[in-house]
PDB file of C-alpha atoms in Angstrom:
ATOM      1  CA  UNK A   1     130.411  31.708 117.595  1.00  0.00           C
ATOM      2  CA  UNK A   2     127.010  33.345 117.179  1.00  0.00           C
ATOM      3  CA  UNK A   3     126.904  33.673 113.376  1.00  0.00           C
ATOM      4  CA  UNK A   4     124.145  32.914 111.003  1.00  0.00           C
ATOM      5  CA  UNK A   5     124.309  32.913 107.094  1.00  0.00           C
ATOM      6  CA  UNK A   6     121.085  32.608 105.134  1.00  0.00           C
ATOM      7  CA  UNK A   7     120.645  32.213 101.369  1.00  0.00           C
ATOM      8  CA  UNK A   8     116.936  31.815 100.643  1.00  0.00           C
ATOM      9  CA  UNK A   9     113.886  33.053  98.860  1.00  0.00           C
ATOM     10  CA  UNK A  10     111.402  35.039 100.889  1.00  0.00           C
ATOM     11  CA  UNK A  11     107.719  35.646  99.924  1.00  0.00           C
ATOM     12  CA  UNK A  12     105.315  37.941 101.747  1.00  0.00           C
ATOM     13  CA  UNK A  13     101.603  37.918 102.282  1.00  0.00           C
ATOM     14  CA  UNK A  14      99.159  40.163 104.250  1.00  0.00           C
ATOM     15  CA  UNK A  15      96.425  38.426 106.124  1.00  0.00           C
ATOM     16  CA  UNK A  16      93.379  39.353 108.002  1.00  0.00           C
ATOM     17  CA  UNK A  17      92.973  38.039 111.577  1.00  0.00           C
ATOM     18  CA  UNK A  18      90.434  35.419 110.715  1.00  0.00           C
ATOM     19  CA  UNK A  19      92.407  34.009 107.833  1.00  0.00           C
ATOM     20  CA  UNK A  20      95.564  33.982 110.050  1.00  0.00           C
ATOM     21  CA  UNK A  21      93.710  31.978 112.805  1.00  0.00           C
ATOM     22  CA  UNK A  22      92.424  29.371 110.326  1.00  0.00           C
ATOM     23  CA  UNK A  23      95.770  29.040 108.638  1.00  0.00           C
ATOM     24  CA  UNK A  24      97.884  28.335 111.731  1.00  0.00           C
ATOM     25  CA  UNK A  25      95.446  25.669 112.781  1.00  0.00           C
ATOM     26  CA  UNK A  26      96.193  23.879 109.445  1.00  0.00           C
ATOM     27  CA  UNK A  27      99.909  24.570 109.742  1.00  0.00           C
ATOM     28  CA  UNK A  28     100.209  22.654 112.999  1.00  0.00           C
ATOM     29  CA  UNK A  29      99.708  19.341 111.035  1.00  0.00           C
ATOM     30  CA  UNK A  30     102.967  19.946 109.210  1.00  0.00           C
ATOM     31  CA  UNK A  31     104.971  22.424 111.217  1.00  0.00           C
ATOM     32  CA  UNK A  32     106.030  23.172 114.854  1.00  0.00           C
ATOM     33  CA  UNK A  33     106.553  26.375 116.771  1.00  0.00           C
ATOM     34  CA  UNK A  34     110.010  27.993 116.798  1.00  0.00           C
ATOM     35  CA  UNK A  35     111.915  27.268 120.014  1.00  0.00           C
ATOM     36  CA  UNK A  36     111.603  31.036 120.853  1.00  0.00           C
ATOM     37  CA  UNK A  37     107.745  30.878 120.910  1.00  0.00           C
ATOM     38  CA  UNK A  38     107.658  29.221 124.369  1.00  0.00           C
ATOM     39  CA  UNK A  39     104.165  28.332 125.514  1.00  0.00           C
ATOM     40  CA  UNK A  40     102.896  29.618 122.210  1.00  0.00           C
ATOM     41  CA  UNK A  41     103.769  33.168 123.175  1.00  0.00           C
ATOM     42  CA  UNK A  42     104.933  35.679 120.617  1.00  0.00           C
ATOM     43  CA  UNK A  43     108.380  36.973 120.915  1.00  0.00           C
ATOM     44  CA  UNK A  44     109.493  40.544 120.027  1.00  0.00           C
ATOM     45  CA  UNK A  45     112.123  41.661 117.495  1.00  0.00           C
ATOM     46  CA  UNK A  46     113.497  45.204 117.419  1.00  0.00           C
ATOM     47  CA  UNK A  47     115.670  46.733 114.810  1.00  0.00           C
ATOM     48  CA  UNK A  48     117.511  50.021 114.116  1.00  0.00           C
ATOM     49  CA  UNK A  49     117.856  50.596 110.331  1.00  0.00           C
ATOM     50  CA  UNK A  50     120.895  52.610 109.211  1.00  0.00           C
ATOM     51  CA  UNK A  51     120.809  54.698 106.056  1.00  0.00           C
ATOM     52  CA  UNK A  52     122.504  57.678 104.425  1.00  0.00           C
ATOM     53  CA  UNK A  53     121.415  61.337 105.153  1.00  0.00           C
ATOM     54  CA  UNK A  54     119.500  61.253 101.894  1.00  0.00           C
ATOM     55  CA  UNK A  55     117.894  57.869 102.582  1.00  0.00           C
ATOM     56  CA  UNK A  56     119.777  56.407  99.607  1.00  0.00           C
ATOM     57  CA  UNK A  57     119.368  52.783 100.637  1.00  0.00           C
ATOM     58  CA  UNK A  58     115.627  52.712 101.178  1.00  0.00           C
ATOM     59  CA  UNK A  59     114.998  54.929  98.093  1.00  0.00           C
ATOM     60  CA  UNK A  60     116.911  52.541  95.977  1.00  0.00           C
ATOM     61  CA  UNK A  61     115.101  49.641  97.510  1.00  0.00           C
ATOM     62  CA  UNK A  62     111.598  51.065  96.639  1.00  0.00           C
ATOM     63  CA  UNK A  63     112.575  51.277  93.017  1.00  0.00           C
ATOM     64  CA  UNK A  64     112.839  47.442  93.049  1.00  0.00           C
ATOM     65  CA  UNK A  65     116.290  47.031  91.452  1.00  0.00           C
ATOM     66  CA  UNK A  66     117.774  43.713  90.647  1.00  0.00           C
ATOM     67  CA  UNK A  67     120.200  44.264  93.580  1.00  0.00           C
ATOM     68  CA  UNK A  68     119.611  46.023  96.857  1.00  0.00           C
ATOM     69  CA  UNK A  69     121.140  45.988 100.375  1.00  0.00           C
ATOM     70  CA  UNK A  70     120.524  47.213 103.859  1.00  0.00           C
ATOM     71  CA  UNK A  71     122.192  47.271 107.268  1.00  0.00           C
ATOM     72  CA  UNK A  72     120.473  46.876 110.582  1.00  0.00           C
ATOM     73  CA  UNK A  73     121.016  46.277 114.269  1.00  0.00           C
ATOM     74  CA  UNK A  74     118.683  43.688 115.733  1.00  0.00           C
ATOM     75  CA  UNK A  75     117.721  42.478 119.175  1.00  0.00           C
ATOM     76  CA  UNK A  76     115.321  39.736 120.269  1.00  0.00           C
ATOM     77  CA  UNK A  77     113.287  41.388 123.051  1.00  0.00           C
ATOM     78  CA  UNK A  78     114.210  44.414 125.145  1.00  0.00           C
ATOM     79  CA  UNK A  79     117.916  44.845 125.802  1.00  0.00           C
ATOM     80  CA  UNK A  80     120.421  46.884 127.798  1.00  0.00           C
ATOM     81  CA  UNK A  81     123.852  47.958 126.950  1.00  0.00           C
ATOM     82  CA  UNK A  82     125.578  44.812 128.176  1.00  0.00           C
ATOM     83  CA  UNK A  83     123.218  42.436 126.176  1.00  0.00           C
ATOM     84  CA  UNK A  84     124.024  40.674 122.992  1.00  0.00           C
ATOM     85  CA  UNK A  85     122.628  41.907 119.701  1.00  0.00           C
ATOM     86  CA  UNK A  86     123.025  41.091 116.000  1.00  0.00           C
ATOM     87  CA  UNK A  87     124.498  43.307 113.258  1.00  0.00           C
ATOM     88  CA  UNK A  88     123.121  42.228 109.944  1.00  0.00           C
ATOM     89  CA  UNK A  89     123.819  42.951 106.354  1.00  0.00           C
ATOM     90  CA  UNK A  90     120.820  41.811 104.136  1.00  0.00           C
ATOM     91  CA  UNK A  91     121.284  41.720 100.360  1.00  0.00           C
ATOM     92  CA  UNK A  92     118.768  40.739  97.625  1.00  0.00           C
ATOM     93  CA  UNK A  93     119.777  39.773  94.091  1.00  0.00           C
ATOM     94  CA  UNK A  94     117.431  38.306  91.546  1.00  0.00           C
ATOM     95  CA  UNK A  95     114.919  37.434  94.166  1.00  0.00           C
ATOM     96  CA  UNK A  96     117.311  35.542  96.426  1.00  0.00           C
ATOM     97  CA  UNK A  97     118.020  36.920  99.913  1.00  0.00           C
ATOM     98  CA  UNK A  98     121.494  36.640 101.466  1.00  0.00           C
ATOM     99  CA  UNK A  99     121.655  37.592 105.086  1.00  0.00           C
ATOM    100  CA  UNK A 100     124.930  37.546 107.081  1.00  0.00           C
ATOM    101  CA  UNK A 101     125.089  38.483 110.658  1.00  0.00           C
ATOM    102  CA  UNK A 102     127.385  38.420 113.731  1.00  0.00           C
ATOM    103  CA  UNK A 103     126.869  39.093 117.408  1.00  0.00           C
ATOM    104  CA  UNK A 104     127.991  42.067 119.301  1.00  0.00           C
ATOM    105  CA  UNK A 105     127.637  43.464 122.738  1.00  0.00           C
ATOM    106  CA  UNK A 106     125.204  46.377 122.251  1.00  0.00           C
ATOM    107  CA  UNK A 107     127.675  48.910 123.593  1.00  0.00           C
ATOM    108  CA  UNK A 108     130.350  47.607 121.158  1.00  0.00           C
ATOM    109  CA  UNK A 109     127.910  47.779 118.202  1.00  0.00           C
ATOM    110  CA  UNK A 110     127.209  51.491 118.874  1.00  0.00           C
ATOM    111  CA  UNK A 111     130.931  52.320 119.099  1.00  0.00           C
ATOM    112  CA  UNK A 112     131.617  50.374 115.860  1.00  0.00           C
ATOM    113  CA  UNK A 113     128.725  51.777 113.839  1.00  0.00           C
ATOM    114  CA  UNK A 114     128.888  55.333 114.942  1.00  0.00           C
ATOM    115  CA  UNK A 115     132.517  55.927 115.789  1.00  0.00           C
ATOM    116  CA  UNK A 116     134.150  53.236 113.689  1.00  0.00           C
ATOM    117  CA  UNK A 117     135.840  51.731 116.725  1.00  0.00           C
ATOM    118  CA  UNK A 118     136.752  48.094 115.997  1.00  0.00           C
ATOM    119  CA  UNK A 119     135.619  45.633 118.695  1.00  0.00           C
ATOM    120  CA  UNK A 120     138.157  43.600 120.529  1.00  0.00           C
ATOM    121  CA  UNK A 121     138.718  39.972 119.659  1.00  0.00           C
ATOM    122  CA  UNK A 122     135.876  37.890 121.031  1.00  0.00           C
ATOM    123  CA  UNK A 123     134.482  34.377 120.388  1.00  0.00           C
ATOM    124  CA  UNK A 124     131.048  35.804 119.329  1.00  0.00           C
ATOM    125  CA  UNK A 125     132.329  38.058 116.609  1.00  0.00           C
ATOM    126  CA  UNK A 126     132.826  36.752 113.163  1.00  0.00           C
ATOM    127  CA  UNK A 127     135.639  38.642 111.478  1.00  0.00           C
ATOM    128  CA  UNK A 128     134.699  37.691 107.942  1.00  0.00           C
ATOM    129  CA  UNK A 129     131.231  39.245 108.368  1.00  0.00           C
ATOM    130  CA  UNK A 130     132.913  42.218 110.133  1.00  0.00           C
ATOM    131  CA  UNK A 131     135.111  42.814 107.041  1.00  0.00           C
ATOM    132  CA  UNK A 132     131.956  42.870 104.934  1.00  0.00           C
ATOM    133  CA  UNK A 133     130.433  45.455 107.126  1.00  0.00           C
ATOM    134  CA  UNK A 134     133.641  47.428 107.009  1.00  0.00           C
ATOM    135  CA  UNK A 135     133.389  47.585 103.235  1.00  0.00           C
ATOM    136  CA  UNK A 136     129.637  48.595 103.607  1.00  0.00           C
ATOM    137  CA  UNK A 137     130.535  51.436 105.913  1.00  0.00           C
ATOM    138  CA  UNK A 138     133.221  52.728 103.555  1.00  0.00           C
ATOM    139  CA  UNK A 139     130.674  52.763 100.622  1.00  0.00           C
ATOM    140  CA  UNK A 140     128.096  54.707 102.616  1.00  0.00           C
ATOM    141  CA  UNK A 141     128.021  57.299 105.333  1.00  0.00           C
ATOM    142  CA  UNK A 142     125.339  55.846 107.578  1.00  0.00           C
ATOM    143  CA  UNK A 143     123.159  57.156 110.415  1.00  0.00           C
ATOM    144  CA  UNK A 144     120.480  55.479 112.558  1.00  0.00           C
ATOM    145  CA  UNK A 145     117.299  56.325 110.872  1.00  0.00           C
ATOM    146  CA  UNK A 146     114.350  54.195 111.986  1.00  0.00           C
ATOM    147  CA  UNK A 147     113.434  52.030 114.940  1.00  0.00           C
ATOM    148  CA  UNK A 148     111.125  49.180 113.864  1.00  0.00           C
ATOM    149  CA  UNK A 149     109.745  46.400 116.141  1.00  0.00           C
ATOM    150  CA  UNK A 150     107.129  43.686 115.899  1.00  0.00           C
ATOM    151  CA  UNK A 151     105.825  40.647 117.581  1.00  0.00           C
ATOM    152  CA  UNK A 152     106.351  37.274 115.917  1.00  0.00           C
ATOM    153  CA  UNK A 153     104.985  33.768 115.839  1.00  0.00           C
ATOM    154  CA  UNK A 154     107.282  31.477 113.821  1.00  0.00           C
ATOM    155  CA  UNK A 155     106.907  27.880 112.527  1.00  0.00           C
ATOM    156  CA  UNK A 156     109.453  25.435 111.206  1.00  0.00           C
ATOM    157  CA  UNK A 157     108.682  22.290 109.196  1.00  0.00           C
ATOM    158  CA  UNK A 158     108.519  19.018 111.090  1.00  0.00           C
ATOM    159  CA  UNK A 159     110.163  17.244 108.186  1.00  0.00           C
ATOM    160  CA  UNK A 160     111.304  20.245 105.895  1.00  0.00           C
ATOM    161  CA  UNK A 161     113.541  21.771 108.673  1.00  0.00           C
ATOM    162  CA  UNK A 162     114.614  24.470 106.098  1.00  0.00           C
ATOM    163  CA  UNK A 163     111.070  25.574 105.494  1.00  0.00           C
ATOM    164  CA  UNK A 164     110.066  28.421 107.778  1.00  0.00           C
ATOM    165  CA  UNK A 165     106.904  30.607 108.073  1.00  0.00           C
ATOM    166  CA  UNK A 166     106.656  33.614 110.294  1.00  0.00           C
ATOM    167  CA  UNK A 167     103.665  35.766 111.298  1.00  0.00           C
ATOM    168  CA  UNK A 168     104.373  39.385 112.391  1.00  0.00           C
ATOM    169  CA  UNK A 169     101.871  41.663 114.080  1.00  0.00           C
ATOM    170  CA  UNK A 170     101.883  44.909 116.055  1.00  0.00           C
ATOM    171  CA  UNK A 171     104.470  46.417 113.821  1.00  0.00           C
ATOM    172  CA  UNK A 172     105.509  49.762 115.221  1.00  0.00           C
ATOM    173  CA  UNK A 173     108.106  52.317 114.361  1.00  0.00           C
ATOM    174  CA  UNK A 174     109.623  55.620 115.436  1.00  0.00           C
ATOM    175  CA  UNK A 175     112.154  58.099 114.245  1.00  0.00           C
ATOM    176  CA  UNK A 176     113.353  59.361 117.596  1.00  0.00           C
ATOM    177  CA  UNK A 177     115.037  57.564 120.521  1.00  0.00           C
ATOM    178  CA  UNK A 178     117.022  55.515 117.987  1.00  0.00           C
ATOM    179  CA  UNK A 179     118.474  53.134 120.543  1.00  0.00           C
ATOM    180  CA  UNK A 180     117.474  49.505 121.111  1.00  0.00           C
ATOM    181  CA  UNK A 181     117.518  50.009 124.919  1.00  0.00           C
ATOM    182  CA  UNK A 182     115.092  53.005 124.669  1.00  0.00           C
ATOM    183  CA  UNK A 183     111.923  50.802 124.837  1.00  0.00           C
ATOM    184  CA  UNK A 184     109.793  48.831 122.389  1.00  0.00           C
ATOM    185  CA  UNK A 185     107.100  51.375 121.728  1.00  0.00           C
ATOM    186  CA  UNK A 186     106.268  53.103 118.429  1.00  0.00           C
ATOM    187  CA  UNK A 187     103.585  54.205 115.992  1.00  0.00           C
ATOM    188  CA  UNK A 188     101.582  51.318 114.426  1.00  0.00           C
ATOM    189  CA  UNK A 189     102.462  50.641 110.906  1.00  0.00           C
ATOM    190  CA  UNK A 190      99.317  48.624 109.825  1.00  0.00           C
ATOM    191  CA  UNK A 191      95.729  48.515 111.049  1.00  0.00           C
ATOM    192  CA  UNK A 192      95.100  46.236 114.005  1.00  0.00           C
ATOM    193  CA  UNK A 193      94.233  42.699 113.045  1.00  0.00           C
ATOM    194  CA  UNK A 194      96.511  42.532 109.939  1.00  0.00           C
ATOM    195  CA  UNK A 195      99.343  40.045 109.989  1.00  0.00           C
ATOM    196  CA  UNK A 196     102.444  39.912 107.752  1.00  0.00           C
ATOM    197  CA  UNK A 197     103.229  36.347 106.763  1.00  0.00           C
ATOM    198  CA  UNK A 198     106.708  35.616 105.431  1.00  0.00           C
ATOM    199  CA  UNK A 199     107.641  32.329 103.866  1.00  0.00           C
ATOM    200  CA  UNK A 200     111.309  31.563 103.860  1.00  0.00           C
ATOM    201  CA  UNK A 201     112.441  28.608 101.635  1.00  0.00           C
ATOM    202  CA  UNK A 202     115.692  27.294 100.284  1.00  0.00           C
ATOM    203  CA  UNK A 203     114.006  26.024  97.084  1.00  0.00           C
ATOM    204  CA  UNK A 204     110.337  25.297  96.280  1.00  0.00           C
ATOM    205  CA  UNK A 205     107.616  25.431  98.897  1.00  0.00           C
ATOM    206  CA  UNK A 206     106.018  22.082  99.916  1.00  0.00           C
ATOM    207  CA  UNK A 207     103.064  21.025  97.848  1.00  0.00           C
ATOM    208  CA  UNK A 208     100.810  20.909 100.914  1.00  0.00           C
ATOM    209  CA  UNK A 209     101.579  24.518 101.669  1.00  0.00           C
ATOM    210  CA  UNK A 210     100.770  25.714  98.131  1.00  0.00           C
ATOM    211  CA  UNK A 211      97.458  23.948  98.392  1.00  0.00           C
ATOM    212  CA  UNK A 212      96.662  25.840 101.576  1.00  0.00           C
ATOM    213  CA  UNK A 213      97.505  29.178  99.922  1.00  0.00           C
ATOM    214  CA  UNK A 214      95.143  28.311  97.132  1.00  0.00           C
ATOM    215  CA  UNK A 215      92.460  27.092  99.394  1.00  0.00           C
ATOM    216  CA  UNK A 216      92.488  30.313 101.459  1.00  0.00           C
ATOM    217  CA  UNK A 217      93.026  32.502  98.456  1.00  0.00           C
ATOM    218  CA  UNK A 218      96.291  33.949  99.795  1.00  0.00           C
ATOM    219  CA  UNK A 219      98.403  35.842  97.286  1.00  0.00           C
ATOM    220  CA  UNK A 220     101.977  37.211  97.529  1.00  0.00           C
ATOM    221  CA  UNK A 221     102.540  40.902  97.909  1.00  0.00           C
ATOM    222  CA  UNK A 222     105.538  43.265  97.487  1.00  0.00           C
ATOM    223  CA  UNK A 223     105.802  44.610 101.031  1.00  0.00           C
ATOM    224  CA  UNK A 224     108.694  46.067 103.028  1.00  0.00           C
ATOM    225  CA  UNK A 225     108.392  47.205 106.700  1.00  0.00           C
ATOM    226  CA  UNK A 226     111.055  49.852 106.373  1.00  0.00           C
ATOM    227  CA  UNK A 227     109.795  50.776 102.926  1.00  0.00           C
ATOM    228  CA  UNK A 228     106.239  51.297 104.077  1.00  0.00           C
ATOM    229  CA  UNK A 229     107.409  53.260 107.059  1.00  0.00           C
ATOM    230  CA  UNK A 230     109.415  55.535 104.709  1.00  0.00           C
ATOM    231  CA  UNK A 231     106.378  56.055 102.489  1.00  0.00           C
ATOM    232  CA  UNK A 232     104.409  56.956 105.667  1.00  0.00           C
ATOM    233  CA  UNK A 233     107.188  59.424 106.629  1.00  0.00           C
ATOM    234  CA  UNK A 234     107.110  61.129 103.174  1.00  0.00           C
ATOM    235  CA  UNK A 235     103.254  61.438 103.526  1.00  0.00           C
ATOM    236  CA  UNK A 236     103.655  62.952 106.902  1.00  0.00           C
ATOM    237  CA  UNK A 237     106.155  65.478 105.620  1.00  0.00           C
ATOM    238  CA  UNK A 238     103.627  66.556 102.963  1.00  0.00           C
ATOM    239  CA  UNK A 239     100.985  66.910 105.743  1.00  0.00           C
ATOM    240  CA  UNK A 240     103.379  69.091 107.702  1.00  0.00           C
ATOM    241  CA  UNK A 241     103.710  71.222 104.661  1.00  0.00           C
ATOM    242  CA  UNK A 242      99.839  71.500 104.283  1.00  0.00           C
ATOM    243  CA  UNK A 243      99.815  69.557 101.006  1.00  0.00           C
ATOM    244  CA  UNK A 244      97.385  66.972 102.182  1.00  0.00           C
ATOM    245  CA  UNK A 245      94.160  67.291 104.129  1.00  0.00           C
ATOM    246  CA  UNK A 246      93.495  63.668 105.088  1.00  0.00           C
ATOM    247  CA  UNK A 247      94.805  62.291 108.251  1.00  0.00           C
ATOM    248  CA  UNK A 248      98.041  60.204 108.010  1.00  0.00           C
ATOM    249  CA  UNK A 249      96.399  56.819 108.945  1.00  0.00           C
ATOM    250  CA  UNK A 250      93.749  57.294 106.242  1.00  0.00           C
ATOM    251  CA  UNK A 251      96.461  57.929 103.600  1.00  0.00           C
ATOM    252  CA  UNK A 252      98.416  54.916 104.641  1.00  0.00           C
ATOM    253  CA  UNK A 253      95.354  52.774 104.639  1.00  0.00           C
ATOM    254  CA  UNK A 254      94.496  53.972 101.084  1.00  0.00           C
ATOM    255  CA  UNK A 255      98.048  53.301  99.917  1.00  0.00           C
ATOM    256  CA  UNK A 256      98.124  49.754 101.236  1.00  0.00           C
ATOM    257  CA  UNK A 257      94.603  48.975  99.940  1.00  0.00           C
ATOM    258  CA  UNK A 258      95.559  50.179  96.432  1.00  0.00           C
ATOM    259  CA  UNK A 259      98.920  48.430  96.167  1.00  0.00           C
ATOM    260  CA  UNK A 260      98.648  45.234  98.236  1.00  0.00           C
ATOM    261  CA  UNK A 261      95.969  42.531  97.787  1.00  0.00           C
ATOM    262  CA  UNK A 262      94.875  41.178 101.252  1.00  0.00           C
ATOM    263  CA  UNK A 263      93.810  37.578 101.509  1.00  0.00           C
ATOM    264  CA  UNK A 264      90.120  37.720 101.846  1.00  0.00           C
ATOM    265  CA  UNK A 265      88.354  36.059 104.828  1.00  0.00           C
ATOM    266  CA  UNK A 266      87.479  32.455 104.055  1.00  0.00           C
TER     267      UNK A 266
END
């Protein structure tokens, strides 16, 4: 049964290219590449985020409440209707992330999410998670809102197997063609050469890793891919109304620079 359940703390950091390159060289002493990073190549992750017509879920998330939740459909690489994907509920309470997911055929996932047609019994579907999604769909009227994809390099600890560090780049989004089989293209979310590092831990980070963060002056940030896309969308709406005169990319760059502290080149 293709089911994964995560309870962990996730911390995020924004890195420039040169800091990223230096850091991964040091990580190789303690960590190894994920099995999906064959031949040290990046793998792509694509998501469809579901939200209410009024964007209730992402608006609530941006207010940084004690509890927040989201629903997304995820694939690893490009897919077609007969391929397997993951339906995920992600919740965060008091800084701890709980993620529950189950596999679907892509065609089944669309019928379930958009027409409420229950999938047939299958070995890859976890019914307990499906019941949780049922309850989620009863609380909210959801629509596909955003396609969001990125390329990832992931490391796992050689000894601390529960310790995971991922690096995402080429984050791109779109608000049309909201189907996973409709291609992996989109509008870049961040400037070229910026990496989003996510540290996923069950407890405290290893001491050697905290020393590396201190050595390279890398500091945590509050960053959401979907949240940043939504802010850009709002800025774009203002532009379309003639309320702003700067280009959208300049506005986003100003926003990120003001609110997120990048690790400085070492």
